Structure formats: C-alpha cells, structure tokens
Coordinates of C-alpha atoms in Angstrom, one line a residue:
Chain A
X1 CA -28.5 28.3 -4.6
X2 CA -25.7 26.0 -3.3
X3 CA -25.5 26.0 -0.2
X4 CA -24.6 23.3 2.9
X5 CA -27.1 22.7 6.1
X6 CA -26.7 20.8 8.9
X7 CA -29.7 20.2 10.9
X8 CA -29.6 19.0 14.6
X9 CA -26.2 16.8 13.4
X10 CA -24.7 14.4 16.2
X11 CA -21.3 12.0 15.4
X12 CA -20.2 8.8 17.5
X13 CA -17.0 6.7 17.2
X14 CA -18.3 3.8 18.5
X15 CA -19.3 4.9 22.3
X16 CA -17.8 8.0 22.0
X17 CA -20.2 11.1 21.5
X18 CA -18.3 13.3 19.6
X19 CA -20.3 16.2 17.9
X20 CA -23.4 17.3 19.6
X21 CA -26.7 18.4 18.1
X22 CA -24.5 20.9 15.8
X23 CA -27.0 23.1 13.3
X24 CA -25.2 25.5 11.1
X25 CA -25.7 27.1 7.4
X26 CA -22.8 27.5 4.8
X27 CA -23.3 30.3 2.3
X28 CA -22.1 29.6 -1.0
X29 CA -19.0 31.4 -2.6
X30 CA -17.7 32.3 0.9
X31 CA -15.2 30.6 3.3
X32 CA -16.2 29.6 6.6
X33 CA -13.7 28.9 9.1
X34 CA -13.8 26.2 11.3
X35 CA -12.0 26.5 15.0
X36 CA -11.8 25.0 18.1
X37 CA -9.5 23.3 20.5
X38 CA -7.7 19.9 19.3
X39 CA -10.4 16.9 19.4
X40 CA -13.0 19.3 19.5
X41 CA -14.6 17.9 16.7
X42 CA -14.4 20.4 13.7
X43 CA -12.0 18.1 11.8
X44 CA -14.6 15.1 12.4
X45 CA -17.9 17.8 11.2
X46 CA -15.8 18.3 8.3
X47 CA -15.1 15.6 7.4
X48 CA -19.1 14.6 7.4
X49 CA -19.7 16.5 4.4
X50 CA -18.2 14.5 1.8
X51 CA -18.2 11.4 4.1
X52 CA -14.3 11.0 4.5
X53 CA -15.7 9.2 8.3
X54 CA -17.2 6.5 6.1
X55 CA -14.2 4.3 6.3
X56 CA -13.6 4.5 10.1
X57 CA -14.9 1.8 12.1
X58 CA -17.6 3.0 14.1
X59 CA -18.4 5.9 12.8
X60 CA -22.4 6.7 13.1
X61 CA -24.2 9.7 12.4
X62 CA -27.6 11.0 13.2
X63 CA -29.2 14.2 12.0
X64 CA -29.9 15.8 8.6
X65 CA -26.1 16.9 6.2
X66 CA -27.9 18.6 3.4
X67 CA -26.1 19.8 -0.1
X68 CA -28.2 21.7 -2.3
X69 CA -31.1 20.7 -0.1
X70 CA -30.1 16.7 -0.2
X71 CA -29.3 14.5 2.0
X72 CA -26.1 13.3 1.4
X73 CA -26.0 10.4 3.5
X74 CA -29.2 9.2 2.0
X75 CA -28.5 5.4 0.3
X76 CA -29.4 6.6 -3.2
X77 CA -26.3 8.9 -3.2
X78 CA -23.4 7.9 -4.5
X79 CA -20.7 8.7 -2.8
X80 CA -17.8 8.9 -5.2
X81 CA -20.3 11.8 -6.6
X82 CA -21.0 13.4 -3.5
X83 CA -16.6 13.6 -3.6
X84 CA -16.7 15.0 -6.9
X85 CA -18.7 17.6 -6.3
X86 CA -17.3 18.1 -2.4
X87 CA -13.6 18.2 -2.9
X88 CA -11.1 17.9 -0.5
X89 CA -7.2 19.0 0.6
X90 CA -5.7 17.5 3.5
X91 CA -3.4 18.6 6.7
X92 CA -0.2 17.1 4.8
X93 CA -0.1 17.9 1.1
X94 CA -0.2 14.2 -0.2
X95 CA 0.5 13.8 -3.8
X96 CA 0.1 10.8 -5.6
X97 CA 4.0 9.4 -6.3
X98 CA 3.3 10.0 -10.1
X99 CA 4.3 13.0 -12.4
X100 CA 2.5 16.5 -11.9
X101 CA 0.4 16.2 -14.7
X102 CA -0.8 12.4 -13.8
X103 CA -1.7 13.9 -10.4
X104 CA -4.2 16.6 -11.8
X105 CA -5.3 14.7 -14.4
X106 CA -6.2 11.2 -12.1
X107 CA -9.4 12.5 -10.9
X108 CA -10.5 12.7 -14.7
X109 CA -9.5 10.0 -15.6
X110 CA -10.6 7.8 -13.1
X111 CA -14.3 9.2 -14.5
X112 CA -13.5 7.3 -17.8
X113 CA -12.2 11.0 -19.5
X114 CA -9.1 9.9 -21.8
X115 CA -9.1 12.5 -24.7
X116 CA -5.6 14.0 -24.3
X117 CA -6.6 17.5 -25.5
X118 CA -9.4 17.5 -22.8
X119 CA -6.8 16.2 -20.5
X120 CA -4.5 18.5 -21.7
X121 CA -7.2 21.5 -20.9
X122 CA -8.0 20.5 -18.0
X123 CA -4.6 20.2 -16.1
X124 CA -3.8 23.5 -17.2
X125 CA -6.7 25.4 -16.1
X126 CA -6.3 23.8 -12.9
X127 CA -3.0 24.5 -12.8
X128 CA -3.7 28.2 -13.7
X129 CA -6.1 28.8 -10.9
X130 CA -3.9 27.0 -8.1
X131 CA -1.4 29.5 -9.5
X132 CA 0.8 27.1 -10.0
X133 CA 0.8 27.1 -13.7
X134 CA 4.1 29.5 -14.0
X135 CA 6.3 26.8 -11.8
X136 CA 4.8 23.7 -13.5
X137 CA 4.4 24.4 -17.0
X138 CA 7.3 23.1 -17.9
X139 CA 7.7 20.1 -15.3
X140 CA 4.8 18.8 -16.1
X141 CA 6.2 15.2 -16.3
X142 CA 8.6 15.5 -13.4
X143 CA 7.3 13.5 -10.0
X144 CA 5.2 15.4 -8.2
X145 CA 7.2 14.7 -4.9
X146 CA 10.0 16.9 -6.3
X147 CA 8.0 19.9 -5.8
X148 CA 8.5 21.9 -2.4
X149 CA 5.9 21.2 0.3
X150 CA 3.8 24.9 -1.0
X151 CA 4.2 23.8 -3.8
X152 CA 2.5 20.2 -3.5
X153 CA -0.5 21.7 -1.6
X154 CA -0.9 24.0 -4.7
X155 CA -1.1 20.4 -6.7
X156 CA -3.1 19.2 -4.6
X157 CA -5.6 21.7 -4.4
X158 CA -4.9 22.1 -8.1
X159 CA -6.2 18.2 -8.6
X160 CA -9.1 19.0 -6.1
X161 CA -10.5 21.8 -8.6
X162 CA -9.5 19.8 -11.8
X163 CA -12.8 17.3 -11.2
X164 CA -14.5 20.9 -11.3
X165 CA -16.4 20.8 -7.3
X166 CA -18.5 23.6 -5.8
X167 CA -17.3 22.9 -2.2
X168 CA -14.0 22.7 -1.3
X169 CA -13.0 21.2 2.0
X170 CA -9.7 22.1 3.6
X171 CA -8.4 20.3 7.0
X172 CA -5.8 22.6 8.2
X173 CA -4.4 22.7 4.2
X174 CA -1.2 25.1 6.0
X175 CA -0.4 23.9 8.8
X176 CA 2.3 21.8 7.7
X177 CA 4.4 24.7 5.6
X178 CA 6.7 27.9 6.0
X179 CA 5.0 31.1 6.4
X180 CA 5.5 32.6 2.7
X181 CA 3.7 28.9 1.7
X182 CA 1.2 29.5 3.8
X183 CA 0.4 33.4 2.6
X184 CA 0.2 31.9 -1.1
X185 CA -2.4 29.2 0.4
X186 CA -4.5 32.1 1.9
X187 CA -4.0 34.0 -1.1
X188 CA -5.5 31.9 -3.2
X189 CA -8.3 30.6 -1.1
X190 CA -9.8 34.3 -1.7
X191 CA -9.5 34.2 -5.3
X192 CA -11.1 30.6 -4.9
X193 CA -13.9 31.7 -3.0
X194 CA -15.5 34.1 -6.2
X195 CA -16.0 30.4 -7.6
X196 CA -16.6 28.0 -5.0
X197 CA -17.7 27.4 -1.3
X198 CA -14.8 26.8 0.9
X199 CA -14.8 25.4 4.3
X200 CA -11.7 25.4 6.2
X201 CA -10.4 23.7 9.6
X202 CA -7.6 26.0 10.9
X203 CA -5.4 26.1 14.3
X204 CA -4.2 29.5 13.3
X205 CA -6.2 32.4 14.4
X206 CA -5.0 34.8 12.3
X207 CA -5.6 32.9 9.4
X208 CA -9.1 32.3 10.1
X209 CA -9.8 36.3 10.9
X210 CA -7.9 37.1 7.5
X211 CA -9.5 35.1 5.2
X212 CA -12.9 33.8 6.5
X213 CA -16.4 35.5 5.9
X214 CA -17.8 33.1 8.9
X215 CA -16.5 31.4 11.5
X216 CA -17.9 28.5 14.0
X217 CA -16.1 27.8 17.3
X218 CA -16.4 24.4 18.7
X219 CA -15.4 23.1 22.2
X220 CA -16.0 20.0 22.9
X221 CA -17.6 18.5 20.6
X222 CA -20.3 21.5 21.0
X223 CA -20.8 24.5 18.4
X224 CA -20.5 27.1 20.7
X225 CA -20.5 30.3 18.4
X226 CA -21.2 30.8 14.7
X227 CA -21.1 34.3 13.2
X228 CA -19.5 36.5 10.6
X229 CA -15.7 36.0 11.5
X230 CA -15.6 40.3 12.0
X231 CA -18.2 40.2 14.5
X232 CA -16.7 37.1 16.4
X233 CA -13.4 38.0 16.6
X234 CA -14.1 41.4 17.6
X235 CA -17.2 40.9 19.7
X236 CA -17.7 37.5 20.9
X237 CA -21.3 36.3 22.8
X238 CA -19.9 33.6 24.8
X239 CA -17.2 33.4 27.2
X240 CA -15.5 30.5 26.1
X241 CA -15.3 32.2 22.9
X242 CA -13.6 34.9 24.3
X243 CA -11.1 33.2 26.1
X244 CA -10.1 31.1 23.1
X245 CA -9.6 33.5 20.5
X246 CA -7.7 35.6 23.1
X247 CA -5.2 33.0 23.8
X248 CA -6.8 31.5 27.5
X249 CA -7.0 28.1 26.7
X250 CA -6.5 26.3 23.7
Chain B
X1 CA 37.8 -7.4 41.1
X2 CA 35.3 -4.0 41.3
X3 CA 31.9 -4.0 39.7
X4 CA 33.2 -1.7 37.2
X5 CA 35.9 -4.2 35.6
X6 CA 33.2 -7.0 36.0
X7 CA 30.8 -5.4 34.0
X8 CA 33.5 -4.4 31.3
X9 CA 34.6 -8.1 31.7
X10 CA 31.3 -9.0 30.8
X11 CA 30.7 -6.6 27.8
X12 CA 33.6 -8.1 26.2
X13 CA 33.2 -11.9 26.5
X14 CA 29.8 -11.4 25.4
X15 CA 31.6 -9.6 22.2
X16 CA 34.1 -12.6 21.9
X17 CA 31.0 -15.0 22.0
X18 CA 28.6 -13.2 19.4
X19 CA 31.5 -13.0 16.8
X20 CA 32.1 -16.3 17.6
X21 CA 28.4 -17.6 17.0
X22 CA 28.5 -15.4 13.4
X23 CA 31.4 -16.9 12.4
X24 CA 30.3 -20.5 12.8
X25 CA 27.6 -19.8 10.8
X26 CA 29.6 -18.0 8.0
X27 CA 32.4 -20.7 8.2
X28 CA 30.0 -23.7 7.9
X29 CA 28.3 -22.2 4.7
X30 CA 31.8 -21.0 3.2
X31 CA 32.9 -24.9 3.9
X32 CA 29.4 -26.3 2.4
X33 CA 30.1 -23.9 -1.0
X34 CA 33.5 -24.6 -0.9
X35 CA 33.4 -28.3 -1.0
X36 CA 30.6 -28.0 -3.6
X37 CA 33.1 -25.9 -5.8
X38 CA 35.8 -28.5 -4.9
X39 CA 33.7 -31.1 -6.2
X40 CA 31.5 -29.8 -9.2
X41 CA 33.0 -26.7 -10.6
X42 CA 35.2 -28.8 -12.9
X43 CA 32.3 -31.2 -13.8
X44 CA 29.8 -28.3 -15.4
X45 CA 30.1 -27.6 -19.0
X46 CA 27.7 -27.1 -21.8
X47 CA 27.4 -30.7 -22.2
X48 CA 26.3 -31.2 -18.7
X49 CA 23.7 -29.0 -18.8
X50 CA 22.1 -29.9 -22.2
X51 CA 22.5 -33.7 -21.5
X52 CA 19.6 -36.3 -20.8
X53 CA 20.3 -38.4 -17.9
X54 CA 22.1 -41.5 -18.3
X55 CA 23.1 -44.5 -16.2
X56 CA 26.9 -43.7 -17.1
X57 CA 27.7 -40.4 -14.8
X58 CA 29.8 -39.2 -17.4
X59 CA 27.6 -38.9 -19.9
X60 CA 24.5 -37.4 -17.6
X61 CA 23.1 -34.3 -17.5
X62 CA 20.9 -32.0 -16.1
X63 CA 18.4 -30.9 -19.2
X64 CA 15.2 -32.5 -18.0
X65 CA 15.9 -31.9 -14.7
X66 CA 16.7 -27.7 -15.4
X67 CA 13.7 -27.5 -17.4
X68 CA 11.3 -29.2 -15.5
X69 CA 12.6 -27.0 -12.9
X70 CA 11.6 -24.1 -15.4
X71 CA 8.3 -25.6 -16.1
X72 CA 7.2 -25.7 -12.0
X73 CA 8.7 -22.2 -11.5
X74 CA 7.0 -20.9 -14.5
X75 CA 3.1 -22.9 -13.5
X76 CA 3.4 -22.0 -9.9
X77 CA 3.8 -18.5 -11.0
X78 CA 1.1 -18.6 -13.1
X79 CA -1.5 -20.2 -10.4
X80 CA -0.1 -19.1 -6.9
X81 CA 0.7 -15.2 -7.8
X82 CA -3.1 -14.3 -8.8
X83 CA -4.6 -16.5 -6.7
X84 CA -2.4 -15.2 -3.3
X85 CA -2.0 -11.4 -4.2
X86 CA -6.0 -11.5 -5.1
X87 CA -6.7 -13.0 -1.6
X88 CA -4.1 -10.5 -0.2
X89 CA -5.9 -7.8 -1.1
X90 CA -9.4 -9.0 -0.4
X91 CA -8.2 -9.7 3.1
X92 CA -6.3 -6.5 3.7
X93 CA -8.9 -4.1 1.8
X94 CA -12.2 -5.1 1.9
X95 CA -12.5 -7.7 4.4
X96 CA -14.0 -6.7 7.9
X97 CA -11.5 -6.5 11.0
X98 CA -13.2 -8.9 13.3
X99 CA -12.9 -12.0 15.5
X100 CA -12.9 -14.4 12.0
X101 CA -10.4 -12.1 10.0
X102 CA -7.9 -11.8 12.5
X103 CA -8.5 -16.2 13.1
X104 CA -8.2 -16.6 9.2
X105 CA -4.9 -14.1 9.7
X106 CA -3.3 -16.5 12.6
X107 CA -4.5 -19.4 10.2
X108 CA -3.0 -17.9 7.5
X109 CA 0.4 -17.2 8.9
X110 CA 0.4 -20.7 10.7
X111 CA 0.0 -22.1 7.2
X112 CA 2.9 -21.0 5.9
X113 CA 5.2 -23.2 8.8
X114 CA 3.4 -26.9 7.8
X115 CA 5.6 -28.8 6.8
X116 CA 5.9 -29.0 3.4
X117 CA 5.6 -32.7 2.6
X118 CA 2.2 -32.2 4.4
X119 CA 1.4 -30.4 1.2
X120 CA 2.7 -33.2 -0.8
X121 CA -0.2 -35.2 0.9
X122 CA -2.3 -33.0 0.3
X123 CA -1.4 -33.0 -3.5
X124 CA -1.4 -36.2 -3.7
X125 CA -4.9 -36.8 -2.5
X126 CA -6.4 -33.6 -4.4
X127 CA -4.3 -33.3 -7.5
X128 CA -3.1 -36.5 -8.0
X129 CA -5.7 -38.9 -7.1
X130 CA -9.2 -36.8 -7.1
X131 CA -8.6 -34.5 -10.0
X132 CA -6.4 -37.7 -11.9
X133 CA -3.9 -35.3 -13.0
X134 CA -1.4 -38.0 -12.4
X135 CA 2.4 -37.2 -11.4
X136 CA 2.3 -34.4 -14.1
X137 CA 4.0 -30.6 -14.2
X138 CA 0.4 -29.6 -13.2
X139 CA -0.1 -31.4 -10.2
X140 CA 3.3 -30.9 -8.8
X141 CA 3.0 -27.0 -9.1
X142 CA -0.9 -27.1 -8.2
X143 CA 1.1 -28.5 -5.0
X144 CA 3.8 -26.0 -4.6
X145 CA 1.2 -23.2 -5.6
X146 CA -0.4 -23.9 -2.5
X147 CA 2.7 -24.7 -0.4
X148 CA 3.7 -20.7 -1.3
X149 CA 0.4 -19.2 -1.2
X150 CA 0.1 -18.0 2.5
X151 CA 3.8 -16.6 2.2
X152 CA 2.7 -14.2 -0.9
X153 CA -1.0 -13.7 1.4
X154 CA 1.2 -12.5 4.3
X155 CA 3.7 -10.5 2.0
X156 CA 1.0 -9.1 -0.3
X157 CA -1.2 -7.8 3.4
X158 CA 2.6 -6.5 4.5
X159 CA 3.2 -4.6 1.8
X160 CA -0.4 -3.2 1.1
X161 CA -0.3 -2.5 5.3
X162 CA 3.0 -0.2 4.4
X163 CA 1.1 2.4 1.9
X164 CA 0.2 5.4 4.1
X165 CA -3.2 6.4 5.0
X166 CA -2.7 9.5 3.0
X167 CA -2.6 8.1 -0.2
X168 CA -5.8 6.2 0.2
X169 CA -7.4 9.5 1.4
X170 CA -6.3 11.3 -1.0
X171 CA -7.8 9.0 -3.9
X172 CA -10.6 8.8 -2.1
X173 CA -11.4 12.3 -2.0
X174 CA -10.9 13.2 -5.3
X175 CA -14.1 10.7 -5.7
X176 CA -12.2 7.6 -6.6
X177 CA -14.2 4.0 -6.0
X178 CA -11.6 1.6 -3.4
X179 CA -11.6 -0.4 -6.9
X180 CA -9.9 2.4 -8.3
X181 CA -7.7 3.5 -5.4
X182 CA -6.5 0.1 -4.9
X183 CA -5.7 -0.7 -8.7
X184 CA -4.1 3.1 -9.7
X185 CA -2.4 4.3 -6.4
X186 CA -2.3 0.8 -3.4
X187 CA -0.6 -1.7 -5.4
X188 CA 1.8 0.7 -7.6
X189 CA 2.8 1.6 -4.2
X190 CA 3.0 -1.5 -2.8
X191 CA 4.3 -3.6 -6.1
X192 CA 8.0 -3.6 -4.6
X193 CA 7.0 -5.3 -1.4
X194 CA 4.2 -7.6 -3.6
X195 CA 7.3 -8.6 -5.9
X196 CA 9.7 -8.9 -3.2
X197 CA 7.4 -11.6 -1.1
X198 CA 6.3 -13.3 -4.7
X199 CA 10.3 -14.0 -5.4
X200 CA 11.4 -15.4 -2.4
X201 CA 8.2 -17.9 -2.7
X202 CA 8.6 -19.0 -5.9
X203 CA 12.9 -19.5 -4.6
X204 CA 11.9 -21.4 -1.9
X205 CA 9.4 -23.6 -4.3
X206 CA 12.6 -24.3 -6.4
X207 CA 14.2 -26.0 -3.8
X208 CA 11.6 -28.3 -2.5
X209 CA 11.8 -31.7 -2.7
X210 CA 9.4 -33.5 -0.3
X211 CA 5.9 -32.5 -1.5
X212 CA 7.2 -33.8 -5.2
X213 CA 8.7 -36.9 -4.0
X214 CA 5.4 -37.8 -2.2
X215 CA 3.3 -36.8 -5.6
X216 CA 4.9 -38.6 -7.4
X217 CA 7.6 -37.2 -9.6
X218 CA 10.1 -39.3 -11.1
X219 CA 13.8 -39.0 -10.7
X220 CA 14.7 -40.6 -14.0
X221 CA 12.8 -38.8 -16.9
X222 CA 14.3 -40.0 -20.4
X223 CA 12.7 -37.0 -22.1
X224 CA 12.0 -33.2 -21.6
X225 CA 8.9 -32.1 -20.4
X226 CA 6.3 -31.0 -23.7
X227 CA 3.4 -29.9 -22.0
X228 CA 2.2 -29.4 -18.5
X229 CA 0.7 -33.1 -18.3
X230 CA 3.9 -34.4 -18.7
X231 CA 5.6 -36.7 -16.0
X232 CA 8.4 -34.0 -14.6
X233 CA 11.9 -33.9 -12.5
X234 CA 13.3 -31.2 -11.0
X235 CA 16.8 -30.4 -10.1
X236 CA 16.9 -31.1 -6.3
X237 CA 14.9 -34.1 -7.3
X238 CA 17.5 -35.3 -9.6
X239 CA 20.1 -34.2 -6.9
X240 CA 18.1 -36.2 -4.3
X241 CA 18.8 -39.8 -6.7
X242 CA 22.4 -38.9 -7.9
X243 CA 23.8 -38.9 -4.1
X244 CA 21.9 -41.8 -3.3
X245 CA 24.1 -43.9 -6.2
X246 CA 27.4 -45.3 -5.8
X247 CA 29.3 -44.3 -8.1
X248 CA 31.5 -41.6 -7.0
X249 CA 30.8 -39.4 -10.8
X250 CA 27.0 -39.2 -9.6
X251 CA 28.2 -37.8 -6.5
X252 CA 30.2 -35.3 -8.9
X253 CA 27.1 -34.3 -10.9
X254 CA 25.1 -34.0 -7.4
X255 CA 27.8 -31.7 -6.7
X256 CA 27.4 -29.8 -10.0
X257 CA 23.9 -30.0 -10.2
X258 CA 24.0 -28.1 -6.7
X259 CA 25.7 -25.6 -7.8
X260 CA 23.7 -24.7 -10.6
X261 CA 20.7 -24.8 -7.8
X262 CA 22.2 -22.2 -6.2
X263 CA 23.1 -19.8 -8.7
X264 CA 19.4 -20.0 -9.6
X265 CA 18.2 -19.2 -5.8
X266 CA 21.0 -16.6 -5.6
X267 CA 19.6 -15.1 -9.0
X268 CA 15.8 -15.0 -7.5
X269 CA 17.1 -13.5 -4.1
X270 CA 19.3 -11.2 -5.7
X271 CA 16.1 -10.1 -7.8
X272 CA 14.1 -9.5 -4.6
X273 CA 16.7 -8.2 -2.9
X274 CA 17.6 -5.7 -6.1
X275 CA 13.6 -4.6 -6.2
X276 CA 13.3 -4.2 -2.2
X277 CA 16.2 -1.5 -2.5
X278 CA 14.8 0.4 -5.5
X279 CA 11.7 0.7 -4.1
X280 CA 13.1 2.1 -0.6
X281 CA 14.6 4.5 -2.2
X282 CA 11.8 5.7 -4.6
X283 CA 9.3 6.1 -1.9
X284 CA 9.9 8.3 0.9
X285 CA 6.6 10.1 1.3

C-alpha cells in the first residue's frame, strides 16, 4: 500500500523554525487538502515530500518523511527518482518555452526514452487523462506558451503524469486562473485521484471542501487539525479551526 | 521673478543643456566618420582589399591584415567562448553563494576594466616566452581570449541570472538532474543573452591593438597567415603603422583600412544587437 507518513517532522530556514513537530498519514488514491494561513507552512511541508526545499539555502529538516515506508531523505535515495515517482504542478502554470508535445514528452526523455512511437504513446495518454487531448491533438507542435493559462496547467499536469508518478503534488495548481479554469482543474483532480495520491495546497476554501477526502489546517507553522475534510468543515475540534474556515482570520 | 518662473526657467535650460551634451557627442562621431569617408571611400576597391602590403601606398593592401584579423576572431572564439560560458555557468549554477564566490564575482568584474596592454604583458610572459609560442596567431588570441573572458563570465551569469525560477522548478520536478535542467531548458533560455555578451567581446577583441603590439605582432607581414603558428597582423595593427608613415597615400589607406574596421564592428554589433531583440520578443513568460 502507497501511502506517505510523516513522523514528528520539523523544517528550519536557517534560524527560522518553520514547521513544528507535524505527524500526519496520507491515504493513497485520495486527495488531501492542505490549508492554512499564508506562511503557515503548508507550502514548505509540501514541498518536503519530493524535496523541492533542497535547493534553498538553509533549508534543514529533522524527523522521519516516509514513501511507501522509506525515508526519503535518506542518502541512498536518489532524488531525481524520489521526483519521478512524486510529481509536481506549481502555483503558476510554467511550461517549458518549447512545443506541447516536447513539453510532455521532456520528462521521458530526459530518462534516456527516445523511441518515437513510445514517445508518441506516451504524450497522448497523458494528454488524454489531463483532458486536454481534444484541444491539443492537433497543435501538438505549436509552443506551448500559446495555450491559455487553463490550458497550460492541463500541460503541465499532463507532463507531471507523462513520467507515470503515484503522488501528485499540487501548490495552489488554481490559484492563478479564471473560475471555469479552475472547475476543469478540480474536475480532473477527481478523476485523477482513482489513480493516484494527490496532495494539494489551496487558499480557496471551497475548493478544498469540494474536492478533498482529508484536510490538515496549519497555523503557524503548527498542524492544528487533520480530519476527513466533511467532518472538519462541518464540525471542527479546535477553535482556531473554526474561526479560519469561517472566514475570522486568515 | 516668482519661484514658479524660476523653476520653469530651470527645467528648460537644463533641456537646452542635455541636447546640447547629446549633440556634441553625435556631431563629433558624424565628423570622425565623415572625414574617414572623405578620405578612404574613394581609395577601397577589390584591389585594396586582396592586396599584400607594399612600401608603395598605391599598391598596398589590406589582405594579410583582414585575414589575420579573421584568424584572431576565429581562435579567440574557439578558446575564450567554452572556456568563459563553462566558468559562467559553474559560477552561477553550482558554485556556493559565500564570502569567496561573491570576492571571485567583484574579481571577476574588476577584471574586465584592466587595461588591456596589461594583458599584453601578461601574454607576453605566458604565451610568448613560457609556452615559446612566439609572436604567432595562437599567442596573440591566447591573449585576447583572456582579455574577453571576464566580459562573456559576467554576460554568461547575466543572462543565466535572467531565466525565472519557474523554469528551473519545473525541470526539477519532473525529476530532471541540474545537468539536465541547465543543458535542455537554462541555456536555450538564456542563449540570446550568452550570444549577445559573446559578440560584443569578440568586437571589442577586433579592435585591440595594445596587448598585440606588446606580444609581438608585426605590422609588415609579406605573406597570409597558413596556420595558427604563423607570425600575424591585424587590421588596427596595420592601421596603427600606415598613420605613422609619411606619405600622405598611407594616410589614405589608414583611412580605408578604418573604414573597413568599422563595417566589421558595426556587422558584430548589429548581430548582437539583431539576437538581443529576437530573443525579447520570444520570451515573455
């Protein structure tokens, strides 16, 4: 069973302190949502899981991130594996400057694949499942930056699932496009989640209530409430909870 | 006189006196070019330019000094572009952000304003003397090579500086090595602003006289250069000794000889200048 664990997990930037002692299971096949105040951490936390933080100076972690009951931070792991196997879609969508097909294709390639009709295969079904396939299949050479910003995410999300992950990271993947973008976005992060395990970072309440199983609150650099997204939307245990989701403070 | 019409009073003589400190300039290179035309235009013809040099100025030409002038271009290229945009990226990519990096950076950019017969010195001593290469092609664009390397460092860092975060990220995440992010999405990115920094160099390399003087390149060279070990002039070289004559025809093929320096500094600027715009326009993330 694939599944994500973080055990007793505390992040510093430099002196700063800024996720405390956070433990927390992720099912597989189901979409957690992650929410919280800005700079309350989430995007840092998940970030840790396919060690995006690696790169930024200072970054230290202590605890236990475990995939599939491995450590991932451990030196034997390799992390342009770990990324492979832990995709990930950013804020902004952020295509490469090449043609569509390059942009799904790249992550194959890059892992030495060159046979076209495998190529070939490949970008479609990602395509397919991004449901971007009926919009692309015949622009499949035009510049990805000529898509509409919807439309890029898709790629993007479409490239993410071309390297064939089981966890799918998304930091705030809608929170740069138009409403009917972002319905598509949720859309198909439910037909994603029969497949895969999704973890998303939102700023939108709604969208974390409609389309997450579970949901974790942070505050501060604290997880101050993890439950099944019904139960903590409708029924929260702590107060600071409550006054979040309800629109107090945030 | 109110404060009101002294400030206006101001506003406007500081007008008068910026147009006229942009028109001096603009007049004094218009006078410089023109006199050049004046004097050369009429003296450049095919013969001129695939003549050997001569002691009659009538008869001279510019062929060795054009195509040693080729040659240096063509070996600094080939030794400073690697060599700077390698060091560019180590520097900018892989190298740690501390107390030495940002001393090799001020080093670096301090480098780039010796001046250039200090390089010359150094040629002599390294290329010239130490490694025996002699006053060949080699040596003298060993010697510009390294006069131009900190200007393609700094341009190379610039431009790799300029690629958004996002892009890296991206790569990154879909489980790419830096390797890989740097070689398939950095420097496609970045080539315009690599290209741009790597033409201007080599244009200023064209026009420097100093460091080849002091290395030893001859001004009279009966023969065209055959291989890079051959003894080499250049054309500001052979400018240099055709003003320094008598005669008034040397100081019309100085004058000619000028102008065809020019048009090959305006053709390497106008290249940068062409692949700065393209690649404006085709990135716009």
């Amino acid at each position: 069973m694939k599944n994500i664990q973080a055990n007793n997990v505390d992040a510093y930037y430099g002196e700063n302190h800024v996720l405390k002692d956070i433990t927390l299971n992720v099912k597989e096949k189901s979409v957690t949502a992650f929410i919280g105040p800005s700079g309350c951490g989430k995007s840092t936390f998940l970030r840790m899981f396919n060690r995006m933080n690696d790169y930024i100076e200072g970054f230290r972690k202590e605890g236990e991130i475990l995939i599939d009951g491995k450590e991932i931070y451990d030196k034997d792991v390799r992390v342009e594996e770990l990324r492979q196997n832990v995709g990930m879609v950013f804020q902004r969508p952020n295509p490469f400057p090449k043609s569509i097909y390059d942009n799904v294709a790249y992550g194959l390639r890059i892992q030495g694949i060159k046979d076209k009709t495998r190529l070939d295969q490949a970008v479609e079904n990602a395509l397919r499942k991004s449901v971007l396939w009926d919009e692309a299949k015949d622009n499949l050479n035009k510049s990805a930056l000529s898509l509409s910003g919807g439309q890029q995410q898709r790629l993007c999300i479409a490239r993410t699932l071309a390297v064939e992950p089981t966890i799918i990271l998304m930091d705030e993947p809608a929170s740069a496009l138009d409403p009917i973008s972002t319905s598509k976005i949720e859309e198909l992060i439910l037909e994603l989640k029969v497949d895969y395990t999704i973890i998303i970072v939102t700023h939108n309440m709604q969208q974390a209530a409609r389309i997450s199983d579970k949901t974790a609150f942070f505050y501060i650099g604290e997880l101050i409430e993890y439950n099944k997204t019904k139960d903590l939307f409708t029924n929260p245990e702590n107060e600071r909870t409550e006054n979040y989701i309800s629109g107090r403070f945030g | 006189m109110n404060n009101l019409r002294k400030n206006r009073l101001i506003d406007e003589t500081f007008r008068y006196f910026g147009i006229a400190c942009t028109l001096f300039g603009l007049v004094m290179l218009a006078i410089f070019i023109g006199k050049i035309l004046l004097d050369g235009a009429g003296r450049i013809d095919w013969d001129f330019i695939m003549s050997l040099p001569s002691r009659k100025p009538e008869k001279a030409g510019i062929l060795t000094a054009w195509t040693g002038t080729t040659w240096i271009l063509g070996l600094t290229a080939i030794i400073a572009i690697p060599i700077g945009v390698a060091a560019g990226i180590y520097l900018e990519e892989y190298g740690n952000k501390n107390r030495l990096a940002s001393i090799v950076e001020i080093n670096i950019a301090n480098l780039a304003g010796v001046p250039s017969i200090i390089y010359g010195l150094l040629g002599l001593e390294i290329f010239v003397r130490t490694l025996k290469l002699g006053g060949s092609l080699l040596a003298g664009a060993f010697t510009l090579a390294l006069l131009i390397l900190p200007i393609i460092i700094v341009a190379t860092r610039e431009a790799l500086k300029a690629v958004p975060g996002s892009l890296r990220e991206a790569s990154y995440g879909m489980g790419a090595t830096k390797w890989q992010t740097i070689w398939y999405q950095v420097l496609p990115a970045s080539s315009g602003g690599i290209l741009t920094g790597i033409i201007l160099s080599l244009s200023r390399a064209v026009g420097e006289t100093a460091p080849l003087i002091v290395i030893g390149a001859l001004a009279y060279v009966p023969f065209i250069a055959k291989s890079p070990m051959d003894e080499f002039t250049v054309l500001p070289m052979q400018i240099f000794n055709w003003v320094s004559r008598p005669q008034h025809g040397f100081i019309v093929n100085a004058a000619s000889a000028i102008i065809i320096l020019l048009i090959i500094t305006f053709i390497l600027n106008g290249i940068a200048i062409y692949l700065r715009n393209k690649w404006q326009k085709k990135i716009n993330w």
